[in-house]
Amino acid sequence: MASAPRAPLYLGLDLSTQQLKAVVIDGELHVVHQSGVQFDAELHEFRTQGGVHIHADRLTVTSPVLMWVKALDLLLDKMKRAGLDFSRVRALSGSGQQHGSVFWRRGASETLKHLDPDQDLHQLLQDSFSVSDSPVWMDSSSTQQCEDLQAAAGGALRLAEITGSRAYERFTGNQIAKLHQTRAEEFQDTERISLVSSFAASLFLGGYAAIDYSDGSGMNLLDIRTRNWSEICLQATAPHLDQLLGAPLPSTSVLGPVSSYFVHRYGFSESCSVVAFTGDNPASLAGMRLQPGDVAVSLGTSDTVFLWLQQPRPALEGHVFCNPVEQQEYMALLCFKNGSLTRERVRNECAGASWELFSAALSDTPLGNHGNIGFYFETMEITPPVIGVHRFDSADCEVSSLSPRVEVRAVVEGQFLSRRLHAERLGYSIIPGTRVLATGGASSNKEILQVLSDVFNAPVYTIDLSDSTCLGSAYRALHGVRQAAKALRAIGGESCAEEPQLSLKPPSVKSRDRHFLLKPALSLTFTPVYLKEDHRVITGTLSHLKMGCSL
Ligand code: 5FX
């Protein structure tokens, strides 16, 4: 049903790697408007490919910050031309690609306060950045700074315990340290450092927006338990960093009203609230309306797992972030590089390149695969960082091949066991009511989903997540202004938003029997985690797995 002509609207934005998108919803979560600007195609003067510049060293990856500003000019103009009545927008929020950083030049804060509504933002802000090319999440040029930070914090695991992740090159603190060491002049000329998310919020606020706890967790700088900057990490990164970053705030904070620039230029209401912007992955968790105990598994080229965590146990693999919806809770993100491409390779070799035959092999083989299992890390895996293909038979002996049907089940069971294993390592537990939300290409294959349901012993729901980040930002805008009364989940429960579809339930195998069936596989997958020293997990190979598998 269409909303009343003057009913309030909520605007969500997503400043991602390749585009800037907007979704507008009404109070019942109906989408009433969508727009977008593609950087490569619509802002070709910046000569990006996929929204970025890859530098000659192949490690440094940046995006022009003025391209993002100009994209906002274009997007709002498009929305105005499409007839969106900005005066109805009660609140707005947004998300940005995680980890990217924006360096504001001295004096930029004054410029932001006095924006002339007769001019474009990109003209007004052309001299406002001390670094014109912002490092983005694809950058991996700060290895030295990662090593230094881990040494200062007392090791990789200690750093993970403080900040939710061991040191990663793309994480913002390490990028800041590199800039401080290699471009001292630009660093000196910087008055404030924003994440991509808080940078976009600053444009709307007409002043510097706080970094929110959830996106702040992707910096290797925030103590995820005290929710304040970690002194030890700040000290190891750059001088006076607390002043350059400003105090972090809860992700649900209302930061203030929209700046008068937007009131005069686009007709926003003076009372339109800007709710803290956050990272794209936290926003996506909000867009999926994940609940405690839920796990979302995106089955794409690489597989990604999102978790809602109550008691996090940060580890050497995966990332724990503060939860963007419930301030006291957490979320986790795990990336697995060997996803669909590996399943496809096994399909080609063992099922005549046919998904039908692949599915038939899964239907014809039992849960637990009679103790046969495989680990297929064909390219260097992220979680854990190992490479190689290893197959084990029912006696836990490494073998060079398995029969085609057994191999099909071995790859799918091995992958999902590893997803569950690494989720549990970070503190995830399956609870009554747990739902597995599956998305991505392979989520249309019922037999693959059945294995997922068996391994997690929980019903699997399918969900289209293509817009979850932008939609999540719009939900967060609404949540931000209604939070005193209701949590986002409750808002979702009463809304017309599309619900995930129940696809499969686990068959009625008793928990005890399921454990028995999966035990051989579990003993193999759990071994490196529980029996090996952390550094051996990081550098280990699957031969380590085998060493402890008789336990
Ligand atoms: C997460 O840690 C990532 O680096 C990516 O998912 C970026 O957020 C993509 F924008």
Coordinates of C-alpha atoms in Angstrom, one line a residue, residues 107-487:
G107 CA 40.6 24.7 7.7
A108 CA 38.2 22.2 6.2
S109 CA 35.9 22.3 9.2
E110 CA 35.2 26.0 8.7
T111 CA 34.5 25.4 5.0
L112 CA 32.0 22.6 5.9
K113 CA 30.2 25.0 8.2
H114 CA 29.7 27.7 5.6
L115 CA 28.7 25.9 2.4
D116 CA 27.1 28.1 -0.2
P117 CA 23.9 26.4 -1.5
D118 CA 24.4 28.0 -4.9
Q119 CA 27.5 26.0 -5.6
D120 CA 28.2 22.3 -6.0
L121 CA 29.9 20.5 -3.1
H122 CA 32.8 19.4 -5.2
Q123 CA 33.6 23.0 -6.1
L124 CA 33.3 24.1 -2.5
L125 CA 35.4 21.3 -1.1
Q126 CA 38.1 21.1 -3.8
D127 CA 40.9 22.4 -1.4
S128 CA 39.6 20.6 1.7
F129 CA 41.6 17.4 1.6
S130 CA 45.3 17.1 2.5
V131 CA 45.4 13.7 0.7
S132 CA 43.5 13.7 -2.6
D133 CA 43.6 10.0 -3.2
S134 CA 42.1 8.1 -0.3
P135 CA 43.5 4.6 0.6
V136 CA 40.6 2.1 0.2
W137 CA 40.0 -1.5 1.5
M138 CA 41.7 -3.1 -1.5
D139 CA 45.1 -1.6 -0.5
S140 CA 47.6 -4.0 0.9
S141 CA 50.7 -1.8 1.0
S142 CA 51.1 -1.5 4.8
T143 CA 52.7 -4.9 5.8
Q144 CA 55.5 -3.2 7.7
Q145 CA 53.1 -1.1 9.7
C146 CA 51.0 -4.2 10.5
E147 CA 54.1 -6.0 11.9
D148 CA 55.1 -2.9 13.9
L149 CA 51.6 -2.6 15.4
Q150 CA 51.4 -6.3 16.4
A151 CA 54.8 -6.1 18.0
A152 CA 53.7 -3.0 20.0
A153 CA 50.5 -4.6 21.1
G154 CA 52.2 -7.8 22.3
G155 CA 51.4 -10.1 19.3
A156 CA 48.8 -10.8 16.7
L157 CA 46.4 -12.5 19.1
R158 CA 46.7 -9.8 21.7
L159 CA 45.9 -7.2 19.1
A160 CA 42.9 -9.3 18.0
E161 CA 41.7 -9.4 21.6
I162 CA 41.9 -5.6 21.9
T163 CA 40.6 -4.5 18.5
G164 CA 38.7 -7.6 17.2
S165 CA 41.2 -8.4 14.4
R166 CA 44.9 -9.1 14.1
A167 CA 46.7 -6.5 12.0
Y168 CA 45.4 -6.3 8.4
E169 CA 47.0 -4.1 5.7
R170 CA 43.6 -2.6 4.7
F171 CA 42.7 -1.6 8.3
T172 CA 42.8 2.1 8.7
G173 CA 45.3 2.4 11.6
N174 CA 48.0 0.8 9.5
Q175 CA 47.1 3.0 6.5
I176 CA 47.4 6.1 8.8
A177 CA 50.8 4.9 10.1
K178 CA 52.0 4.5 6.6
L179 CA 50.9 7.9 5.6
H180 CA 52.5 9.4 8.7
Q181 CA 55.8 7.7 7.9
T182 CA 55.9 8.3 4.2
R183 CA 54.1 11.6 3.6
A184 CA 54.9 13.7 6.7
E185 CA 53.9 16.9 5.0
E186 CA 50.4 15.9 4.1
F187 CA 50.0 14.3 7.6
Q188 CA 51.0 17.6 9.2
D189 CA 48.5 19.4 7.0
T190 CA 45.6 17.2 8.3
E191 CA 43.1 18.5 10.8
R192 CA 40.8 15.4 10.9
I193 CA 40.8 11.8 9.7
S194 CA 37.4 10.2 8.8
L195 CA 36.4 6.8 7.6
V196 CA 34.5 6.7 4.3
S197 CA 31.3 6.4 6.3
S198 CA 32.0 9.3 8.7
F199 CA 33.3 11.4 5.8
A200 CA 29.9 11.0 4.0
A201 CA 28.1 11.8 7.2
S202 CA 30.2 14.9 7.7
L203 CA 29.1 16.3 4.3
F204 CA 25.4 16.0 5.4
L205 CA 26.1 17.4 8.9
G206 CA 28.2 20.4 7.8
G207 CA 30.8 19.4 10.4
Y208 CA 32.9 16.5 11.4
A209 CA 30.9 13.4 12.1
A210 CA 32.0 10.9 14.8
I211 CA 33.3 7.5 13.7
D212 CA 30.7 4.9 14.9
Y213 CA 31.8 2.0 17.1
S214 CA 31.0 -0.6 14.4
D215 CA 33.0 0.8 11.5
G216 CA 35.6 2.0 14.0
S217 CA 36.2 -1.7 14.8
G218 CA 37.7 -2.1 11.3
M219 CA 40.7 0.1 12.1
N220 CA 42.9 -1.9 14.5
L221 CA 42.6 1.1 16.8
L222 CA 39.4 0.8 18.7
D223 CA 39.2 -1.3 21.9
I224 CA 36.0 -3.2 21.1
R225 CA 35.2 -3.9 24.7
T226 CA 35.7 -0.4 26.2
R227 CA 34.5 1.1 22.9
N228 CA 37.2 3.7 23.1
W229 CA 40.4 4.2 21.2
S230 CA 43.1 1.8 22.5
E231 CA 46.0 3.9 23.9
I232 CA 48.5 1.3 23.0
C233 CA 47.4 1.2 19.3
L234 CA 47.1 5.0 19.0
Q235 CA 50.6 5.4 20.4
A236 CA 52.0 2.8 17.9
T237 CA 50.3 4.4 14.9
A238 CA 50.8 8.2 14.9
P239 CA 51.1 11.2 17.3
H240 CA 48.0 13.1 18.5
L241 CA 45.8 10.5 16.8
D242 CA 42.9 10.8 19.4
Q243 CA 42.5 14.5 18.3
L244 CA 42.6 13.7 14.6
L245 CA 40.0 10.9 15.0
G246 CA 37.6 12.5 17.5
A247 CA 35.7 10.5 20.0
P248 CA 33.9 7.4 18.7
L249 CA 30.1 7.2 19.2
P250 CA 27.4 4.4 19.3
S251 CA 26.3 3.5 15.8
T252 CA 22.7 4.4 16.5
S253 CA 23.6 8.0 17.6
V254 CA 21.6 10.9 16.1
L255 CA 24.5 13.2 15.2
G256 CA 22.4 16.3 14.6
P257 CA 20.2 18.0 12.0
V258 CA 21.2 18.1 8.3
S259 CA 23.3 21.2 7.3
S260 CA 21.5 24.3 6.0
Y261 CA 23.2 23.7 2.6
F262 CA 20.9 20.7 2.0
V263 CA 17.9 22.6 3.3
H264 CA 18.4 25.4 0.9
R265 CA 19.7 23.5 -2.1
Y266 CA 17.4 20.4 -2.0
G267 CA 14.5 21.3 0.3
F268 CA 15.4 19.0 3.2
S269 CA 13.5 19.9 6.4
E270 CA 15.6 21.7 9.0
S271 CA 14.6 19.0 11.5
C272 CA 15.9 16.1 9.3
S273 CA 18.2 14.0 11.5
V274 CA 21.6 12.6 10.5
V275 CA 22.1 9.2 12.1
A276 CA 25.7 8.0 12.4
F277 CA 26.9 6.3 9.2
T278 CA 28.6 3.0 9.5
G279 CA 30.6 0.4 7.4
D280 CA 29.0 -1.5 4.5
N281 CA 29.2 -4.9 6.3
P282 CA 27.6 -3.6 9.6
A283 CA 24.9 -1.9 7.5
S284 CA 24.3 -5.1 5.6
L285 CA 23.7 -6.9 9.0
A286 CA 21.1 -4.3 9.8
G287 CA 19.6 -4.7 6.3
M288 CA 19.2 -8.5 6.8
R289 CA 17.6 -7.9 10.2
L290 CA 19.8 -10.6 11.6
Q291 CA 18.9 -11.7 15.2
P292 CA 20.9 -13.2 18.0
G293 CA 21.9 -16.8 17.1
D294 CA 21.4 -16.2 13.4
V295 CA 24.2 -16.7 10.8
A296 CA 24.1 -15.4 7.3
V297 CA 26.1 -17.2 4.7
S298 CA 26.7 -15.6 1.3
L299 CA 27.6 -18.2 -1.2
G300 CA 29.4 -16.3 -4.0
T301 CA 32.7 -16.4 -5.8
S302 CA 34.1 -16.3 -2.3
D303 CA 31.9 -17.2 0.7
T304 CA 31.2 -14.6 3.4
V305 CA 29.7 -15.4 6.8
F306 CA 28.0 -12.8 9.0
L307 CA 27.3 -13.6 12.7
W308 CA 25.4 -11.9 15.5
L309 CA 27.6 -12.4 18.6
Q310 CA 26.9 -11.9 22.2
Q311 CA 30.1 -13.1 23.8
P312 CA 32.9 -12.6 21.2
R313 CA 36.2 -14.4 21.3
P314 CA 38.4 -12.6 18.7
A315 CA 40.8 -14.9 17.0
L316 CA 43.6 -14.8 14.5
E317 CA 41.2 -15.3 11.6
G318 CA 38.0 -13.3 11.0
H319 CA 36.9 -9.9 12.3
V320 CA 34.8 -9.0 15.4
F321 CA 33.1 -5.7 15.2
C322 CA 30.8 -3.8 17.6
N323 CA 27.2 -4.5 16.6
P324 CA 25.6 -1.6 14.7
V325 CA 22.1 -2.3 16.0
E326 CA 22.5 -3.4 19.6
Q327 CA 25.1 -1.3 21.3
Q328 CA 26.3 -3.9 23.9
E329 CA 26.6 -6.7 21.4
Y330 CA 28.9 -7.7 18.6
M331 CA 29.0 -9.1 15.0
A332 CA 31.6 -11.0 13.2
L333 CA 32.6 -11.3 9.6
L334 CA 34.5 -14.2 8.0
C335 CA 35.7 -14.3 4.4
F336 CA 36.5 -17.6 2.6
K337 CA 38.2 -17.2 -0.7
N338 CA 37.6 -20.7 -2.0
G339 CA 33.8 -20.7 -2.5
S340 CA 31.9 -21.1 -5.7
L341 CA 34.9 -21.5 -7.9
T342 CA 36.0 -24.5 -6.0
R343 CA 32.5 -26.0 -6.0
E344 CA 32.4 -25.4 -9.7
R345 CA 35.8 -27.1 -10.3
V346 CA 34.7 -30.2 -8.4
R347 CA 31.4 -30.1 -10.3
N348 CA 33.3 -30.1 -13.6
E349 CA 35.6 -32.9 -12.6
C350 CA 33.2 -35.1 -10.7
A351 CA 29.7 -34.3 -12.1
G352 CA 30.3 -33.8 -15.8
A353 CA 30.0 -30.0 -15.4
S354 CA 26.3 -30.4 -14.5
W355 CA 24.7 -28.9 -11.4
E356 CA 21.9 -31.6 -11.7
L357 CA 24.5 -34.4 -11.4
F358 CA 26.3 -32.5 -8.6
S359 CA 22.9 -32.3 -6.7
A360 CA 22.2 -36.0 -7.4
A361 CA 25.6 -36.9 -5.9
L362 CA 24.7 -34.9 -2.7
S363 CA 21.3 -36.6 -2.5
D364 CA 22.8 -40.1 -2.9
T365 CA 25.5 -39.7 -0.2
P366 CA 24.8 -39.6 3.5
L367 CA 25.4 -36.9 6.1
G368 CA 29.0 -37.4 7.3
N369 CA 30.0 -39.0 4.0
H370 CA 31.0 -42.3 5.8
G371 CA 33.9 -40.3 7.3
N372 CA 35.4 -39.1 4.0
I373 CA 36.2 -35.4 3.8
G374 CA 38.3 -33.0 1.9
F375 CA 39.8 -29.5 2.3
Y376 CA 40.0 -27.6 -1.0
F377 CA 42.1 -24.5 -0.7
E378 CA 42.9 -24.2 -4.4
T379 CA 44.1 -20.6 -4.1
M380 CA 45.6 -19.1 -0.9
E381 CA 42.7 -19.2 1.5
I382 CA 41.9 -16.2 3.8
T383 CA 40.4 -18.3 6.6
P384 CA 42.8 -20.0 7.4
P385 CA 45.7 -18.7 5.3
V386 CA 46.7 -22.0 3.8
I387 CA 46.8 -23.4 0.3
G388 CA 46.4 -27.0 -1.0
V389 CA 43.9 -29.7 -1.6
H390 CA 43.8 -32.6 1.0
R391 CA 41.4 -35.5 1.0
F392 CA 41.0 -37.9 3.9
D393 CA 39.3 -41.3 3.9
S394 CA 37.2 -42.9 6.6
A395 CA 40.3 -44.0 8.4
D396 CA 41.6 -40.4 8.5
C397 CA 44.4 -41.3 6.0
E398 CA 45.3 -38.8 3.4
V399 CA 44.4 -40.1 -0.1
S400 CA 45.0 -38.7 -3.6
S401 CA 41.4 -39.1 -4.8
L402 CA 37.9 -40.0 -3.7
S403 CA 35.1 -41.5 -5.8
P404 CA 33.3 -38.7 -7.7
R405 CA 30.1 -38.8 -5.7
V406 CA 32.0 -38.9 -2.4
E407 CA 34.2 -36.0 -3.5
V408 CA 31.1 -33.9 -4.3
R409 CA 29.9 -34.3 -0.7
A410 CA 33.4 -33.9 0.6
V411 CA 33.9 -30.5 -0.9
V412 CA 30.5 -29.1 0.3
E413 CA 30.6 -30.7 3.8
G414 CA 34.2 -29.6 4.2
Q415 CA 33.4 -26.0 3.3
F416 CA 30.4 -25.7 5.6
L417 CA 32.1 -27.4 8.5
S418 CA 34.9 -24.9 8.1
R419 CA 32.3 -22.0 8.1
R420 CA 30.8 -23.4 11.3
L421 CA 34.1 -24.1 12.9
H422 CA 35.5 -20.6 12.4
A423 CA 32.2 -19.1 13.5
E424 CA 32.3 -21.0 16.7
R425 CA 35.9 -20.0 17.3
L426 CA 34.8 -16.4 17.3
G427 CA 32.2 -17.1 20.0
Y428 CA 29.2 -18.0 17.9
S429 CA 26.8 -20.7 19.3
I430 CA 23.8 -22.3 17.7
I431 CA 20.8 -21.6 20.0
P432 CA 17.1 -22.6 19.8
G433 CA 15.7 -20.5 17.1
T434 CA 18.9 -20.1 15.2
R435 CA 18.3 -19.4 11.5
V436 CA 20.8 -19.8 8.7
L437 CA 20.2 -17.1 6.1
A438 CA 21.6 -18.1 2.7
T439 CA 22.2 -15.8 -0.2
G440 CA 24.3 -15.7 -3.4
G441 CA 24.4 -17.9 -6.5
A442 CA 24.6 -21.3 -4.8
S443 CA 21.7 -20.5 -2.5
S444 CA 19.4 -21.6 -5.3
N445 CA 20.6 -25.2 -5.1
K446 CA 18.4 -27.1 -2.6
E447 CA 20.9 -30.0 -2.1
I448 CA 23.7 -27.6 -1.2
L449 CA 21.4 -25.9 1.2
Q450 CA 20.4 -29.2 2.8
V451 CA 24.1 -29.8 3.6
L452 CA 24.2 -26.3 5.1
S453 CA 21.2 -27.0 7.2
D454 CA 22.6 -30.4 8.3
V455 CA 26.0 -29.0 9.3
F456 CA 24.4 -26.1 11.3
N457 CA 21.5 -28.2 12.5
A458 CA 19.2 -25.3 11.8
P459 CA 16.6 -24.3 9.3
V460 CA 17.9 -22.5 6.2
Y461 CA 16.1 -19.4 4.9
T462 CA 17.0 -17.8 1.6
I463 CA 17.2 -14.1 1.2
D464 CA 18.1 -11.6 -1.5
L465 CA 20.8 -9.5 -0.1
S466 CA 21.7 -7.5 -3.3
D467 CA 20.5 -4.2 -1.6
S468 CA 21.0 -5.1 2.0
T469 CA 23.6 -2.5 2.6
C470 CA 21.7 0.5 1.3
L471 CA 18.4 -0.8 2.7
G472 CA 20.2 -1.4 6.0
S473 CA 21.2 2.3 6.0
A474 CA 17.6 3.4 5.5
Y475 CA 16.5 1.0 8.3
R476 CA 19.2 2.5 10.5
A477 CA 18.0 6.0 9.8
L478 CA 14.5 5.0 11.0
H479 CA 15.9 3.1 13.9
G480 CA 18.1 6.0 14.9
V481 CA 15.1 8.3 15.4
R482 CA 12.8 5.7 16.9
Q483 CA 15.3 3.8 19.0
A484 CA 14.0 4.9 22.3
A485 CA 10.8 3.2 21.7
K486 CA 11.7 0.1 19.7
A487 CA 14.7 -1.9 18.5

